[in-house]
Amino acid sequence: MGIQKAQQEVDNWIKEHGVRYFNELTNLAQLTEEVGEVARIIARRYGEQSEKESDKDKDLGEELADVLFVVLCLANQTGIDLEAAFNKKMDIKTKRDHDRHQNNEKLK
């Protein structure tokens, strides 16, 4: 599924199942919360923290999808074509960073 289609699916879901979009500040708070849940899983599963028994069944993919959902909500409600913005960002990064990391000893 492309990004534009995903934005449309989120918009349809909000219209069919939600009352309305939460305001932008509420969605920012939700995004922060969801990113925190991703961070918790990664810190405990892949980092040095011990994973709690209650966290072992948490699905990283589901938490990343929660982040994506809120990002798509924010894009929709602020009139951002996220696919166009992403494509533009990839062009910028490709031109700017093409050789940037090639000689980075930390990455070898």
Tab-separated table of C-alpha atoms in Angstrom:
chain	number	residue	atom	x	y	z
A	1	MET	CA	0.000	0.000	0.000
A	2	GLY	CA	1.339	3.433	-0.889
A	3	ILE	CA	1.465	6.339	1.494
A	4	GLN	CA	-1.374	8.224	-0.230
A	5	LYS	CA	-3.596	5.163	0.036
A	6	ALA	CA	-2.662	4.762	3.691
A	7	GLN	CA	-3.568	8.418	4.333
A	8	GLN	CA	-6.922	7.830	2.648
A	9	GLU	CA	-7.557	4.661	4.676
A	10	VAL	CA	-6.859	6.509	7.916
A	11	ASP	CA	-9.165	9.337	6.856
A	12	ASN	CA	-11.900	6.833	5.990
A	13	TRP	CA	-11.432	5.086	9.329
A	14	ILE	CA	-11.714	8.384	11.221
A	15	LYS	CA	-14.915	9.230	9.334
A	16	GLU	CA	-16.458	5.768	9.814
A	17	HIS	CA	-15.306	4.849	13.316
A	18	GLY	CA	-14.005	7.965	14.993
A	19	VAL	CA	-15.969	11.057	15.821
A	20	ARG	CA	-13.309	13.361	14.370
A	21	TYR	CA	-9.552	13.774	14.375
A	22	PHE	CA	-8.108	14.663	17.756
A	23	ASN	CA	-6.597	18.129	17.586
A	24	GLU	CA	-2.980	18.436	16.518
A	25	LEU	CA	-1.623	18.887	20.041
A	26	THR	CA	-3.472	15.809	21.280
A	27	ASN	CA	-2.144	13.815	18.328
A	28	LEU	CA	1.367	15.062	19.064
A	29	ALA	CA	0.980	13.811	22.629
A	30	GLN	CA	-0.306	10.479	21.307
A	31	LEU	CA	2.639	10.251	18.910
A	32	THR	CA	5.042	10.852	21.782
A	33	GLU	CA	3.322	8.135	23.801
A	34	GLU	CA	3.481	5.632	20.931
A	35	VAL	CA	7.152	6.396	20.225
A	36	GLY	CA	7.790	5.824	23.932
A	37	GLU	CA	6.221	2.377	23.664
A	38	VAL	CA	8.488	1.564	20.707
A	39	ALA	CA	11.488	2.824	22.683
A	40	ARG	CA	10.557	0.677	25.669
A	41	ILE	CA	10.417	-2.502	23.577
A	42	ILE	CA	13.672	-1.746	21.772
A	43	ALA	CA	15.523	-0.744	24.954
A	44	ARG	CA	14.519	-3.968	26.669
A	45	ARG	CA	14.582	-6.400	23.778
A	46	TYR	CA	17.640	-5.132	21.897
A	47	GLY	CA	19.316	-2.851	24.436
A	48	GLU	CA	20.833	-3.498	27.805
A	49	GLN	CA	17.728	-3.212	29.979
A	50	SER	CA	16.123	-6.394	31.263
A	51	GLU	CA	12.821	-7.173	29.619
A	52	LYS	CA	9.931	-7.479	32.042
A	53	GLU	CA	7.817	-10.602	31.772
A	54	SER	CA	4.787	-8.409	31.031
A	55	ASP	CA	6.598	-6.852	28.032
A	56	LYS	CA	7.687	-10.090	26.348
A	57	ASP	CA	4.452	-10.429	24.372
A	58	LYS	CA	4.459	-6.820	23.142
A	59	ASP	CA	4.528	-6.643	19.353
A	60	LEU	CA	7.077	-4.151	18.004
A	61	GLY	CA	5.369	-4.164	14.604
A	62	GLU	CA	2.053	-3.237	16.178
A	63	GLU	CA	3.653	-0.393	18.109
A	64	LEU	CA	5.400	0.906	14.976
A	65	ALA	CA	2.041	0.753	13.189
A	66	ASP	CA	0.544	2.861	15.997
A	67	VAL	CA	3.254	5.472	15.343
A	68	LEU	CA	2.509	5.382	11.622
A	69	PHE	CA	-1.235	5.750	12.215
A	70	VAL	CA	-0.761	8.904	14.277
A	71	VAL	CA	1.740	10.339	11.768
A	72	LEU	CA	-0.821	9.753	9.013
A	73	CYS	CA	-3.481	11.473	11.123
A	74	LEU	CA	-1.238	14.493	11.608
A	75	ALA	CA	-0.463	14.638	7.883
A	76	ASN	CA	-4.157	14.445	6.999
A	77	GLN	CA	-5.299	17.105	9.391
A	78	THR	CA	-2.523	19.524	8.422
A	79	GLY	CA	-2.988	19.031	4.672
A	80	ILE	CA	0.361	17.326	4.051
A	81	ASP	CA	0.754	14.950	1.106
A	82	LEU	CA	3.092	12.666	2.999
A	83	GLU	CA	4.060	10.644	-0.070
A	84	ALA	CA	5.216	13.791	-1.888
A	85	ALA	CA	7.008	15.014	1.248
A	86	PHE	CA	8.714	11.642	1.684
A	87	ASN	CA	9.807	11.517	-1.954
A	88	LYS	CA	11.223	15.034	-1.661
A	89	LYS	CA	13.080	14.061	1.530
A	90	MET	CA	14.576	10.978	-0.145
A	91	ASP	CA	15.835	13.119	-3.026
A	92	ILE	CA	17.414	15.585	-0.591
A	93	LYS	CA	19.025	12.825	1.474
A	94	THR	CA	20.323	11.074	-1.645
A	95	LYS	CA	21.994	14.227	-2.953
A	96	ARG	CA	23.247	15.459	0.410
A	97	ASP	CA	24.297	12.177	1.997
A	98	HIS	CA	25.329	10.029	-0.979
A	99	ASP	CA	28.942	9.658	0.208
A	100	ARG	CA	28.553	10.920	3.747
A	101	HIS	CA	28.842	7.598	5.552
A	102	GLN	CA	31.177	5.709	3.228
A	103	ASN	CA	34.327	6.401	5.259
A	104	ASN	CA	32.761	6.331	8.701
A	105	GLU	CA	34.908	3.928	10.723
A	106	LYS	CA	32.092	3.514	13.263
A	107	LEU	CA	29.962	1.810	10.616
A	108	LYS	CA	32.518	-0.813	9.592
